[in-house]
């Protein structure tokens, strides 16, 4: 049985022709009819920039967030797949986690949500199963526009539920959701993959195509908490490995991030990255040869 687990970000989509992230931001601002009211500045963390865009639109036009996220979902769904998406599926991993909202990794829009519960907003259990692969959309998906995780408030709510799931236990009404915390269940050797979060403490994970900017507070918290369990609290055994792939050309400029990843027990793998397509082919080939 293939036990491969991948966490994949948006950069693999940049191989496909289409609009850039900056183009999407301009489209969002145009949709909100806020013109020059919001300045795009790289110094603004995106979750806060999203809040600025949305709150400005509310004050000017009483725009509902549901309308804005529906527009973003339509734009996300326009992203086209490429040969890297196909190559990833050919690895036949057991689990693919992704921060992407669209279904290019699946190759088509799924017919059925196979999550433990049907989440409208947050994404602790958001899963689609296709061709024996579990796809976990950890930041929402475009079939459920309100689940798309963009703003600071949404990140805060997601992190709150994640910490409950891992540390203190859950309060969902569904009997299918385990009430005991993940820590208690691991200690009792009762881990079933109800959530993508379970994998971070139990399976090797290969991360690529994901910049892991520090605005990804949910993922950085998870990495930090896992490392604290392994080296400090030691309430549960943590034996799995996490690998983060980065173009070797970025290593010097990204030393600050590489140092933080290493401190959090993440193994950094650098590969030649000048040719983006070749870079991702190399990653897929390397992972395929180790599983």
XYZ file of N, CA and C in Angstrom:
873
model
N 0.846 -1.203 0.000
C 0.000 0.000 0.000
C 0.875 1.244 0.000
N 0.567 2.190 -0.873
C 1.333 3.431 -0.942
C 0.910 4.347 0.199
N 1.847 4.692 1.061
C 1.534 5.550 2.214
C 2.025 6.979 2.004
N 2.303 7.336 0.759
C 2.858 8.649 0.451
C 1.865 9.762 0.778
N 2.378 10.834 1.427
C 1.570 12.009 1.757
C 2.267 13.253 1.201
N 1.541 14.068 0.468
C 2.065 15.295 -0.126
C 1.269 16.486 0.378
N 1.955 17.613 0.563
C 1.304 18.907 0.807
C 1.762 19.844 -0.297
N 0.809 20.317 -1.093
C 1.141 21.026 -2.333
C 0.482 22.396 -2.345
N 1.260 23.397 -2.752
C 0.777 24.769 -2.813
C 0.513 25.245 -4.223
N 0.288 26.535 -4.362
C -0.182 27.132 -5.607
C 0.884 27.249 -6.691
N 2.163 27.163 -6.332
C 3.192 27.455 -7.337
C 3.168 26.482 -8.509
N 2.698 25.260 -8.298
C 2.627 24.335 -9.441
C 1.642 24.846 -10.483
N 0.689 25.675 -10.068
C -0.267 26.245 -11.025
C 0.383 27.302 -11.902
N 1.490 27.871 -11.452
C 2.130 28.944 -12.210
C 2.784 28.449 -13.492
N 2.895 27.124 -13.639
C 3.392 26.569 -14.894
C 2.336 26.721 -15.980
N 1.081 26.664 -15.595
C -0.019 26.818 -16.553
C -0.124 28.275 -16.992
N -0.546 28.476 -18.225
C -0.774 29.841 -18.686
C -2.026 30.379 -18.033
N -2.062 31.654 -17.800
C -3.220 32.262 -17.160
C -2.803 33.450 -16.327
N -3.746 33.991 -15.576
C -3.471 35.200 -14.832
C -2.594 34.919 -13.622
N -1.841 35.914 -13.235
C -0.975 35.830 -12.067
C -1.776 36.163 -10.811
N -1.135 35.973 -9.660
C -1.771 36.321 -8.387
C -2.064 37.818 -8.336
N -1.138 38.635 -8.860
C -1.353 40.082 -8.867
C -2.530 40.449 -9.759
N -2.679 39.736 -10.875
C -3.837 39.968 -11.748
C -5.141 39.681 -10.994
N -5.112 38.590 -10.220
C -6.301 38.231 -9.453
C -6.639 39.312 -8.434
N -5.627 39.849 -7.773
C -5.863 40.930 -6.803
C -6.500 42.139 -7.480
N -5.999 42.485 -8.658
C -6.572 43.613 -9.400
C -8.015 43.326 -9.783
N -8.307 42.081 -10.163
C -9.679 41.695 -10.506
C -10.589 41.807 -9.286
N -10.078 41.398 -8.126
C -10.878 41.473 -6.899
C -11.203 42.926 -6.569
N -10.200 43.792 -6.680
C -10.416 45.216 -6.391
C -11.421 45.816 -7.373
N -11.300 45.425 -8.644
C -12.248 45.917 -9.650
C -13.661 45.415 -9.341
N -13.786 44.164 -8.937
C -15.088 43.597 -8.604
C -15.727 44.338 -7.427
N -14.880 44.753 -6.484
C -15.383 45.446 -5.293
C -15.669 46.925 -5.536
N -15.271 47.416 -6.732
C -15.511 48.821 -7.100
C -14.912 49.784 -6.074
N -13.648 49.504 -5.711
C -13.012 50.390 -4.733
C -11.831 51.143 -5.328
N -11.613 50.978 -6.629
C -10.668 51.798 -7.372
C -9.344 52.020 -6.687
N -9.002 53.279 -6.432
C -7.722 53.635 -5.833
C -7.775 53.659 -4.305
N -8.835 53.159 -3.728
C -8.981 53.213 -2.268
C -8.025 52.269 -1.551
N -7.582 51.213 -2.242
C -6.684 50.226 -1.648
C -5.414 50.153 -2.473
N -4.285 50.325 -1.822
C -2.985 50.264 -2.492
C -2.375 48.885 -2.302
N -1.994 48.257 -3.414
C -1.315 46.969 -3.335
C 0.144 47.209 -2.975
N 0.546 46.705 -1.839
C 1.905 46.903 -1.342
C 2.397 45.574 -0.796
N 3.571 45.137 -1.258
C 4.117 43.852 -0.827
C 4.354 43.783 0.682
N 4.411 44.936 1.327
C 4.639 44.944 2.783
C 3.373 44.560 3.558
N 2.234 44.563 2.878
C 0.979 44.204 3.554
C 0.808 42.683 3.526
N 0.730 42.047 4.696
C 0.444 40.599 4.706
C -0.903 40.350 4.043
N -0.958 39.343 3.179
C -2.166 39.190 2.378
C -3.438 39.034 3.196
N -3.478 38.249 4.280
C -4.748 38.146 5.033
C -5.259 39.496 5.525
N -4.350 40.417 5.842
C -4.772 41.753 6.264
C -5.149 42.613 5.063
N -4.456 42.420 3.935
C -4.835 43.123 2.709
C -6.245 42.716 2.290
N -6.542 41.426 2.407
C -7.901 40.970 2.087
C -8.922 41.670 2.978
N -8.616 41.776 4.274
C -9.534 42.462 5.181
C -9.703 43.925 4.775
N -8.606 44.572 4.347
C -8.686 45.961 3.903
C -9.600 46.087 2.687
N -9.438 45.164 1.726
C -10.262 45.196 0.523
C -11.728 44.987 0.877
N -11.987 43.958 1.679
C -13.364 43.612 2.017
C -14.031 44.702 2.860
N -13.336 45.197 3.877
C -13.932 46.203 4.755
C -14.149 47.526 4.027
N -13.242 47.859 3.112
C -13.434 49.066 2.309
C -14.675 48.917 1.427
N -14.841 47.723 0.841
C -16.003 47.472 -0.018
C -17.298 47.494 0.780
N -17.256 46.980 2.002
C -18.450 47.018 2.859
C -18.875 48.464 3.102
N -17.902 49.286 3.464
C -18.218 50.677 3.819
C -18.695 51.471 2.612
N -18.142 51.153 1.435
C -18.503 51.919 0.249
C -19.785 51.410 -0.410
N -19.930 50.089 -0.471
C -21.011 49.532 -1.294
C -21.847 48.480 -0.579
N -21.586 48.256 0.699
C -22.313 47.218 1.444
C -22.196 45.848 0.761
N -21.007 45.571 0.230
C -20.759 44.291 -0.425
C -20.797 43.158 0.600
N -21.469 42.076 0.257
C -21.491 40.914 1.140
C -20.295 40.018 0.846
N -19.707 39.461 1.899
C -18.530 38.603 1.697
C -18.880 37.388 0.850
N -20.098 36.915 0.965
C -20.522 35.774 0.161
C -20.376 36.072 -1.325
N -20.690 37.288 -1.744
C -20.563 37.677 -3.153
C -19.100 37.738 -3.570
N -18.253 38.302 -2.690
C -16.835 38.423 -3.002
C -16.193 37.044 -3.129
N -16.496 36.145 -2.189
C -15.871 34.824 -2.235
C -16.419 33.992 -3.394
N -17.656 34.211 -3.774
C -18.201 33.518 -4.947
C -17.448 33.942 -6.205
N -17.118 35.236 -6.303
C -16.335 35.735 -7.433
C -14.938 35.100 -7.441
N -14.301 35.040 -6.269
C -12.962 34.450 -6.160
C -13.004 32.966 -6.519
N -14.062 32.274 -6.106
C -14.206 30.852 -6.431
C -14.286 30.640 -7.936
N -15.030 31.504 -8.617
C -15.145 31.404 -10.082
C -13.775 31.600 -10.724
N -13.031 32.596 -10.247
C -11.688 32.857 -10.784
C -10.758 31.678 -10.526
N -10.823 31.110 -9.320
C -9.953 29.976 -8.983
C -10.269 28.775 -9.867
N -11.540 28.567 -10.155
C -11.958 27.414 -10.950
C -11.480 27.501 -12.391
N -11.059 28.697 -12.826
C -10.575 28.878 -14.203
C -9.141 28.386 -14.388
N -8.432 28.093 -13.292
C -7.045 27.640 -13.387
C -7.001 26.284 -14.087
N -6.098 26.150 -15.039
C -5.990 24.926 -15.824
C -4.887 24.017 -15.274
N -5.105 22.725 -15.380
C -4.105 21.756 -14.964
C -2.948 21.700 -15.953
N -1.847 21.122 -15.528
C -0.678 20.947 -16.399
C -0.063 19.577 -16.132
N 1.071 19.307 -16.764
C 1.639 17.962 -16.679
C 2.141 17.612 -15.282
N 2.419 18.616 -14.455
C 2.846 18.324 -13.084
C 1.679 17.777 -12.273
N 0.490 18.329 -12.468
C -0.691 17.780 -11.789
C -0.871 16.313 -12.153
N -0.708 15.992 -13.433
C -0.852 14.599 -13.880
C 0.233 13.718 -13.288
N 1.472 14.223 -13.265
C 2.592 13.442 -12.716
C 2.391 13.153 -11.233
N 1.818 14.111 -10.521
C 1.541 13.909 -9.090
C 0.511 12.795 -8.911
N -0.532 12.799 -9.709
C -1.543 11.737 -9.605
C -0.947 10.372 -9.925
N 0.010 10.350 -10.856
C 0.636 9.083 -11.239
C 1.477 8.486 -10.112
N 1.877 9.303 -9.147
C 2.583 8.778 -7.973
C 1.650 7.929 -7.109
N 0.350 8.119 -7.290
C -0.684 7.419 -6.522
C -0.459 7.551 -5.006
N -0.300 8.767 -4.521
C -0.161 8.940 -3.069
C -1.458 8.572 -2.367
N -1.341 8.237 -1.107
C -2.552 7.946 -0.345
C -3.284 9.234 0.011
N -2.509 10.282 0.308
C -3.096 11.557 0.712
C -2.418 12.708 -0.020
N -3.204 13.633 -0.533
C -2.706 14.907 -1.042
C -3.382 16.015 -0.260
N -2.596 16.795 0.454
C -3.086 17.993 1.128
C -2.764 19.173 0.227
N -3.659 20.123 0.134
C -3.368 21.293 -0.691
C -4.003 22.551 -0.115
N -3.292 23.658 -0.277
C -3.845 24.963 0.086
C -4.626 25.561 -1.078
N -4.649 24.882 -2.212
C -5.324 25.389 -3.405
C -6.829 25.180 -3.286
N -7.569 26.070 -3.928
C -9.028 26.026 -3.842
C -9.660 25.240 -4.984
N -8.953 25.187 -6.117
C -9.534 24.542 -7.292
C -9.161 23.050 -7.299
N -9.597 22.336 -8.340
C -9.452 20.879 -8.366
C -8.528 20.401 -9.482
N -7.499 21.185 -9.782
C -6.540 20.765 -10.812
C -5.763 19.532 -10.379
N -5.537 19.369 -9.095
C -4.822 18.177 -8.631
C -5.658 16.921 -8.850
N -6.971 17.024 -8.618
C -7.840 15.877 -8.860
C -7.979 15.567 -10.348
N -7.853 16.580 -11.171
C -8.028 16.389 -12.607
C -9.439 16.669 -13.077
N -10.374 16.711 -12.169
C -11.776 17.062 -12.472
C -12.470 17.430 -11.167
N -13.607 18.073 -11.291
C -14.362 18.442 -10.097
C -14.962 17.189 -9.471
N -14.756 16.981 -8.177
C -15.293 15.767 -7.536
C -16.809 15.800 -7.425
N -17.400 14.608 -7.444
C -18.852 14.502 -7.347
C -19.338 14.507 -5.899
N -18.495 14.017 -5.003
C -18.965 13.800 -3.636
C -17.925 14.237 -2.617
N -18.378 14.981 -1.624
C -17.542 15.334 -0.486
C -17.522 14.150 0.470
N -16.328 13.626 0.759
C -16.213 12.444 1.623
C -15.693 12.806 3.009
N -15.870 14.061 3.398
C -15.441 14.508 4.721
C -16.266 13.833 5.806
N -15.705 13.821 7.008
C -16.413 13.267 8.160
C -17.688 14.055 8.433
N -17.613 15.372 8.269
C -18.786 16.232 8.354
C -18.737 17.223 7.201
N -19.856 17.819 6.895
C -19.936 18.774 5.793
C -19.661 20.179 6.330
N -18.443 20.646 6.157
C -18.045 21.959 6.674
C -18.366 23.043 5.653
N -19.029 24.094 6.096
C -19.374 25.205 5.214
C -18.295 26.295 5.239
N -17.571 26.388 6.356
C -16.680 27.535 6.536
C -15.218 27.125 6.758
N -14.971 26.364 7.787
C -13.589 25.968 8.092
C -13.262 24.620 7.457
N -11.998 24.227 7.545
C -11.546 23.047 6.797
C -10.656 22.154 7.659
N -11.251 21.565 8.669
C -10.541 20.597 9.494
C -10.681 19.200 8.893
N -11.828 18.933 8.276
C -12.126 17.601 7.756
C -12.381 17.586 6.248
N -12.115 18.671 5.548
C -12.538 18.817 4.152
C -11.775 17.866 3.239
N -12.459 16.831 2.771
C -11.809 15.770 1.989
C -12.681 15.338 0.814
N -12.019 15.085 -0.319
C -12.647 14.443 -1.473
C -11.801 13.220 -1.815
N -12.428 12.105 -2.054
C -11.689 10.889 -2.399
C -11.983 10.513 -3.849
N -10.909 10.411 -4.633
C -11.053 10.077 -6.045
C -9.918 9.144 -6.450
N -10.261 8.039 -7.106
C -9.268 7.087 -7.610
C -8.294 6.660 -6.510
N -8.851 6.372 -5.339
C -8.081 5.866 -4.189
C -7.115 6.885 -3.609
N -7.276 8.150 -3.929
C -6.457 9.214 -3.340
C -7.368 10.117 -2.517
N -6.944 10.426 -1.295
C -7.664 11.373 -0.446
C -7.113 12.771 -0.689
N -7.962 13.671 -1.121
C -7.576 15.064 -1.365
C -8.146 15.926 -0.234
N -7.262 16.569 0.501
C -7.658 17.413 1.628
C -7.424 18.876 1.253
N -8.486 19.628 1.097
C -8.374 21.051 0.773
C -8.365 21.825 2.091
N -7.178 22.082 2.586
C -7.030 22.556 3.964
C -7.356 24.041 4.127
N -7.449 24.778 3.018
C -7.833 26.192 3.069
C -9.132 26.452 2.307
N -9.942 25.416 2.162
C -11.223 25.581 1.494
C -11.187 25.193 0.031
N -12.356 25.211 -0.612
C -12.424 24.852 -2.030
C -13.489 25.681 -2.723
N -13.392 25.744 -4.044
C -14.258 26.657 -4.789
C -15.674 26.134 -4.966
N -15.963 24.895 -4.577
C -17.344 24.445 -4.543
C -18.093 25.026 -3.349
N -17.344 25.453 -2.361
C -17.905 26.043 -1.137
C -17.224 27.389 -0.908
N -17.656 28.429 -1.611
C -16.927 29.708 -1.598
C -16.653 30.275 -0.213
N -17.566 30.112 0.730
C -17.334 30.678 2.060
C -16.234 29.942 2.829
N -15.819 28.795 2.325
C -14.722 28.060 2.973
C -13.351 28.581 2.548
N -13.304 29.397 1.492
C -12.021 29.875 0.984
C -11.350 30.757 2.035
N -10.194 30.311 2.480
C -9.483 30.950 3.590
C -8.557 32.039 3.044
N -8.946 33.279 3.244
C -8.177 34.410 2.731
C -7.872 35.448 3.803
N -8.846 35.751 4.625
C -8.719 36.874 5.549
C -8.150 36.501 6.906
N -7.741 37.515 7.634
C -7.127 37.359 8.950
C -8.104 36.699 9.921
N -9.367 37.092 9.858
C -10.376 36.520 10.757
C -10.568 35.033 10.476
N -10.565 34.667 9.205
C -10.752 33.263 8.833
C -9.572 32.425 9.320
N -8.364 32.935 9.148
C -7.178 32.226 9.649
C -7.280 32.022 11.157
N -7.751 33.056 11.872
C -7.870 32.960 13.322
C -8.855 31.879 13.739
N -10.005 31.819 13.063
C -10.999 30.801 13.373
C -10.512 29.404 13.052
N -9.823 29.266 11.912
C -9.265 27.965 11.520
C -8.262 27.480 12.563
N -7.392 28.371 12.993
C -6.374 27.998 13.975
C -7.007 27.600 15.305
N -8.053 28.302 15.701
C -8.750 27.961 16.947
C -9.270 26.525 16.898
N -9.913 26.152 15.793
C -10.450 24.803 15.661
C -9.344 23.765 15.550
N -8.252 24.116 14.889
C -7.117 23.203 14.788
C -6.534 22.902 16.163
N -6.370 23.951 16.965
C -5.790 23.739 18.296
C -6.732 22.911 19.174
N -8.028 23.163 19.075
C -8.987 22.329 19.803
C -8.837 20.865 19.400
N -8.762 20.613 18.099
C -8.680 19.247 17.585
C -7.438 18.533 18.124
N -6.326 19.250 18.175
C -5.062 18.632 18.592
C -4.935 18.553 20.109
N -5.293 19.618 20.801
C -4.904 19.766 22.207
C -6.032 19.486 23.195
N -7.186 20.114 23.000
C -8.210 20.062 24.041
C -9.415 19.195 23.706
N -9.602 18.857 22.453
C -10.756 18.064 22.051
C -11.787 18.896 21.321
N -12.737 18.223 20.660
C -13.693 18.905 19.794
C -15.074 18.963 20.428
N -15.918 19.827 19.843
C -17.271 20.034 20.380
C -18.320 19.938 19.267
N -18.013 19.178 18.211
C -18.970 19.031 17.115
C -20.136 18.149 17.562
N -21.312 18.437 17.037
C -22.497 17.660 17.412
C -22.497 16.271 16.783
N -21.820 16.121 15.663
C -21.784 14.830 14.976
C -21.101 13.764 15.832
N -21.727 12.593 15.882
C -21.138 11.476 16.616
C -19.938 10.881 15.891
N -19.800 11.212 14.604
C -18.684 10.678 13.825
C -17.355 11.334 14.186
N -17.418 12.551 14.699
C -16.195 13.288 15.015
C -15.703 12.877 16.404
N -14.459 12.461 16.528
C -13.947 12.085 17.851
C -13.921 13.289 18.788
N -14.364 13.083 20.005
C -14.377 14.171 20.981
C -13.012 14.331 21.659
N -12.300 13.231 21.834
C -10.989 13.288 22.484
C -9.990 13.998 21.578
N -9.040 14.703 22.173
C -8.018 15.414 21.401
C -7.127 14.424 20.648
N -6.478 14.905 19.626
C -5.549 14.064 18.881
C -4.432 13.554 19.791
N -3.962 14.385 20.709
C -2.922 13.947 21.634
C -3.378 12.734 22.435
N -4.600 12.781 22.950
C -5.126 11.653 23.727
C -5.276 10.407 22.863
N -5.720 10.600 21.639
C -5.934 9.444 20.761
C -4.611 8.811 20.331
N -3.602 9.634 20.087
C -2.282 9.076 19.761
C -1.727 8.325 20.967
N -1.880 8.910 22.129
C -1.398 8.268 23.355
C -2.080 6.910 23.560
N -3.368 6.840 23.219
C -4.125 5.594 23.364
C -4.009 4.696 22.134
N -3.205 5.101 21.172
C -3.003 4.364 19.926
C -4.334 4.149 19.197
N -5.117 5.228 19.130
C -6.413 5.193 18.456
C -6.483 6.298 17.396
N -5.553 6.264 16.467
C -5.502 7.289 15.429
C -6.125 6.752 14.149
N -7.191 7.391 13.726
C -7.805 7.116 12.441
C -7.807 8.446 11.692
N -7.597 8.409 10.410
C -7.359 9.653 9.693
C -8.678 10.378 9.424
N -9.183 10.991 10.488
C -10.397 11.786 10.401
C -10.126 13.140 9.755
N -8.933 13.690 10.023
C -8.564 15.035 9.588
C -7.162 15.006 8.980
N -6.902 15.971 8.114
C -5.550 16.104 7.559
C -4.530 16.401 8.647
N -4.985 16.954 9.774
C -4.073 17.298 10.866
C -3.421 16.050 11.448
N -4.154 14.928 11.463
C -3.609 13.678 11.997
C -2.284 13.311 11.320
N -2.203 13.601 10.023
C -1.038 13.188 9.237
C 0.238 13.888 9.680
N 0.124 15.101 10.198
C 1.303 15.866 10.594
C 2.038 15.243 11.780
N 1.372 14.377 12.518
C 1.995 13.750 13.678
C 2.292 12.274 13.465
N 1.875 11.737 12.309
C 1.949 10.284 12.142
C 2.581 9.808 10.839
N 2.629 10.640 9.826
C 3.120 10.210 8.510
C 4.201 11.157 7.993
N 5.113 10.607 7.212
C 6.058 11.463 6.504
C 5.288 12.310 5.492
N 5.661 13.587 5.386
C 4.975 14.510 4.486
C 6.006 15.234 3.624
N 5.749 15.313 2.328
C 6.600 16.048 1.391
C 5.857 17.315 0.977
N 6.468 18.471 1.223
C 5.842 19.770 0.949
C 6.549 20.438 -0.227
N 5.795 20.813 -1.248
C 6.393 21.560 -2.355
C 5.351 22.435 -3.035
N 5.854 23.436 -3.773
C 4.956 24.382 -4.429
C 4.300 25.336 -3.454
N 4.780 25.353 -2.223
C 4.176 26.151 -1.156
C 5.244 27.068 -0.569
N 5.004 28.370 -0.626
C 6.018 29.310 -0.135
C 6.145 29.288 1.379
N 5.117 28.836 2.063
C 5.092 28.826 3.532
C 5.447 30.198 4.096
N 4.814 31.223 3.548
C 4.972 32.568 4.114
C 4.479 32.553 5.553
N 4.948 33.506 6.317
C 4.598 33.517 7.736
C 3.142 33.914 7.986
N 2.447 34.365 6.942
C 1.009 34.609 7.096
C 0.241 33.296 7.214
N 0.876 32.178 6.843
C 0.235 30.871 6.983
C 0.308 30.437 8.443
N -0.369 31.197 9.293
C -0.235 31.004 10.738
C -0.703 29.627 11.175
N -1.676 29.058 10.482
C -2.170 27.739 10.863
C -1.101 26.670 10.674
N -0.405 26.718 9.536
C 0.618 25.713 9.266
C 1.854 25.905 10.134
N 2.246 27.155 10.366
C 3.404 27.397 11.235
C 3.096 26.987 12.671
N 1.864 27.209 13.112
C 1.508 26.739 14.455
C 1.617 25.226 14.533
N 1.118 24.537 13.508
C 1.118 23.081 13.506
C 2.548 22.538 13.524
N 3.426 23.127 12.716
C 4.833 22.703 12.708
C 5.482 22.948 14.065
N 5.199 24.101 14.641
C 5.792 24.444 15.941
C 5.279 23.527 17.044
N 3.971 23.275 17.039
C 3.413 22.430 18.095
C 3.948 21.002 17.982
N 4.054 20.502 16.756
C 4.627 19.170 16.545
C 6.049 19.096 17.077
N 6.858 20.118 16.756
C 8.251 20.133 17.217
C 8.323 20.212 18.742
N 7.445 20.985 19.360
C 7.424 21.079 20.825
C 7.067 19.727 21.459
N 6.135 19.031 20.829
C 5.803 17.703 21.339
C 7.004 16.762 21.247
N 7.731 16.865 20.170
C 8.858 15.954 19.950
C 10.023 16.237 20.887
N 10.308 17.526 21.123
C 11.526 17.871 21.846
C 11.295 18.441 23.245
N 10.096 18.916 23.538
C 9.867 19.594 24.812
C 8.833 18.872 25.673
N 7.574 18.857 25.247
C 6.524 18.263 26.065
C 6.645 16.744 26.156
N 6.875 16.118 24.999
C 7.060 14.663 24.915
C 5.878 13.886 25.500
N 4.662 14.416 25.258
C 3.457 13.715 25.699
C 3.124 12.539 24.790
N 3.539 12.648 23.546
C 3.293 11.591 22.568
C 4.566 11.369 21.758
N 4.750 10.177 21.205
C 5.896 9.954 20.324
C 5.666 10.614 18.973
N 6.677 11.249 18.436
C 6.605 11.857 17.101
C 7.775 11.318 16.294
N 7.490 10.380 15.414
C 8.554 9.693 14.681
C 8.570 10.015 13.192
N 7.580 10.749 12.720
C 7.500 10.996 11.280
C 8.464 12.106 10.858
N 8.696 12.206 9.557
C 9.568 13.227 8.978
C 8.765 14.146 8.062
N 9.135 15.406 8.051
C 8.521 16.383 7.152
C 9.613 16.988 6.279
N 9.394 16.984 4.980
C 10.375 17.482 4.015
C 9.806 18.691 3.282
N 10.630 19.723 3.154
C 10.212 20.935 2.450
C 11.169 21.171 1.289
N 10.634 21.248 0.079
C 11.443 21.398 -1.133
C 11.495 22.869 -1.544
N 12.693 23.312 -1.898
C 12.904 24.718 -2.247
C 13.941 24.804 -3.366
N 13.779 25.718 -4.323
C 14.816 25.897 -5.356
C 16.131 26.324 -4.706
N 17.214 25.710 -5.115
C 18.501 26.022 -4.489
C 18.893 27.483 -4.718
N 18.376 28.106 -5.776
C 18.665 29.510 -6.038
C 18.052 30.426 -4.975
N 17.056 29.938 -4.238
C 16.399 30.737 -3.200
C 17.003 30.544 -1.825
N 17.912 29.598 -1.694
C 18.397 29.219 -0.366
C 19.034 30.380 0.388
N 19.883 31.147 -0.278
C 20.595 32.236 0.406
C 19.617 33.314 0.871
N 18.724 33.723 -0.035
C 17.772 34.781 0.315
C 16.734 34.300 1.326
N 16.524 32.992 1.397
C 15.510 32.433 2.294
C 16.125 31.809 3.548
N 17.360 32.187 3.869
C 18.029 31.571 5.018
C 17.213 31.723 6.297
N 16.565 32.866 6.483
C 15.751 33.087 7.682
C 14.659 32.031 7.807
N 14.025 31.687 6.676
C 12.955 30.701 6.694
C 13.514 29.286 6.851
N 14.617 29.032 6.170
C 15.258 27.718 6.261
C 15.679 27.432 7.702
N 16.224 28.435 8.379
C 16.623 28.276 9.779
C 15.415 27.941 10.657
N 14.300 28.630 10.416
C 13.098 28.385 11.210
C 12.510 27.006 10.934
N 12.555 26.592 9.690
C 12.072 25.252 9.354
C 12.934 24.190 10.038
N 14.245 24.374 9.994
C 15.142 23.407 10.632
C 14.884 23.337 12.133
N 14.653 24.491 12.763
C 14.372 24.514 14.202
C 13.089 23.758 14.518
N 12.170 23.741 13.556
C 10.887 23.059 13.741
C 10.898 21.639 13.183
N 12.098 21.078 13.056
C 12.261 19.671 12.679
C 11.740 19.370 11.274
N 11.908 20.329 10.367
C 11.560 20.123 8.963
C 12.848 19.985 8.165
N 12.935 18.934 7.359
C 14.121 18.688 6.543
C 13.994 19.470 5.236
N 14.919 20.369 4.991
C 14.882 21.200 3.793
C 15.668 20.525 2.677
N 15.041 20.389 1.516
C 15.665 19.769 0.353
C 15.735 20.810 -0.750
N 16.946 21.157 -1.188
C 17.104 22.153 -2.251
C 17.479 21.455 -3.556
N 16.834 21.890 -4.632
C 17.073 21.337 -5.960
C 17.161 22.486 -6.963
N 17.861 22.286 -8.100
C 17.936 23.346 -9.113
C 16.541 23.791 -9.544
N 16.320 25.124 -9.557
C 14.970 25.598 -9.791
C 14.822 26.673 -10.834
N 15.846 26.922 -11.640
C 15.739 27.990 -12.644
C 14.639 27.700 -13.655
N 14.501 26.443 -14.030
C 13.428 26.017 -14.925
C 12.332 25.419 -14.057
N 11.201 26.139 -13.921
C 10.163 25.722 -12.982
C 9.602 24.348 -13.308
N 9.344 24.091 -14.590
C 8.795 22.798 -14.979
C 9.770 21.675 -14.644
N 11.042 21.874 -14.989
C 12.056 20.852 -14.704
C 12.207 20.655 -13.198
N 12.101 21.739 -12.449
C 12.224 21.677 -10.989
C 11.153 20.768 -10.399
N 9.916 20.961 -10.802
C 8.840 20.140 -10.245
C 8.881 18.708 -10.773
N 9.312 18.524 -12.002
C 9.505 17.159 -12.504
C 10.549 16.437 -11.661
N 11.606 17.152 -11.316
C 12.684 16.582 -10.501
C 12.163 16.171 -9.121
N 11.336 17.033 -8.528
C 10.765 16.717 -7.213
C 9.906 15.462 -7.290
N 9.009 15.410 -8.276
C 8.115 14.262 -8.419
C 8.912 12.991 -8.648
N 9.942 13.071 -9.497
C 10.788 11.905 -9.780
C 11.519 11.451 -8.519
N 12.036 12.410 -7.777
C 12.776 12.084 -6.551
C 11.858 11.413 -5.516
N 10.674 11.966 -5.338
C 9.732 11.377 -4.377
C 9.309 9.988 -4.843
N 9.050 9.859 -6.145
C 8.636 8.555 -6.688
C 9.681 7.477 -6.481
N 10.953 7.851 -6.526
C 12.031 6.875 -6.356
C 12.227 6.453 -4.909
N 11.658 7.213 -3.984
C 11.818 6.878 -2.564
C 10.598 6.173 -2.005
N 9.564 5.972 -2.844
C 8.354 5.266 -2.399
C 7.997 4.177 -3.387
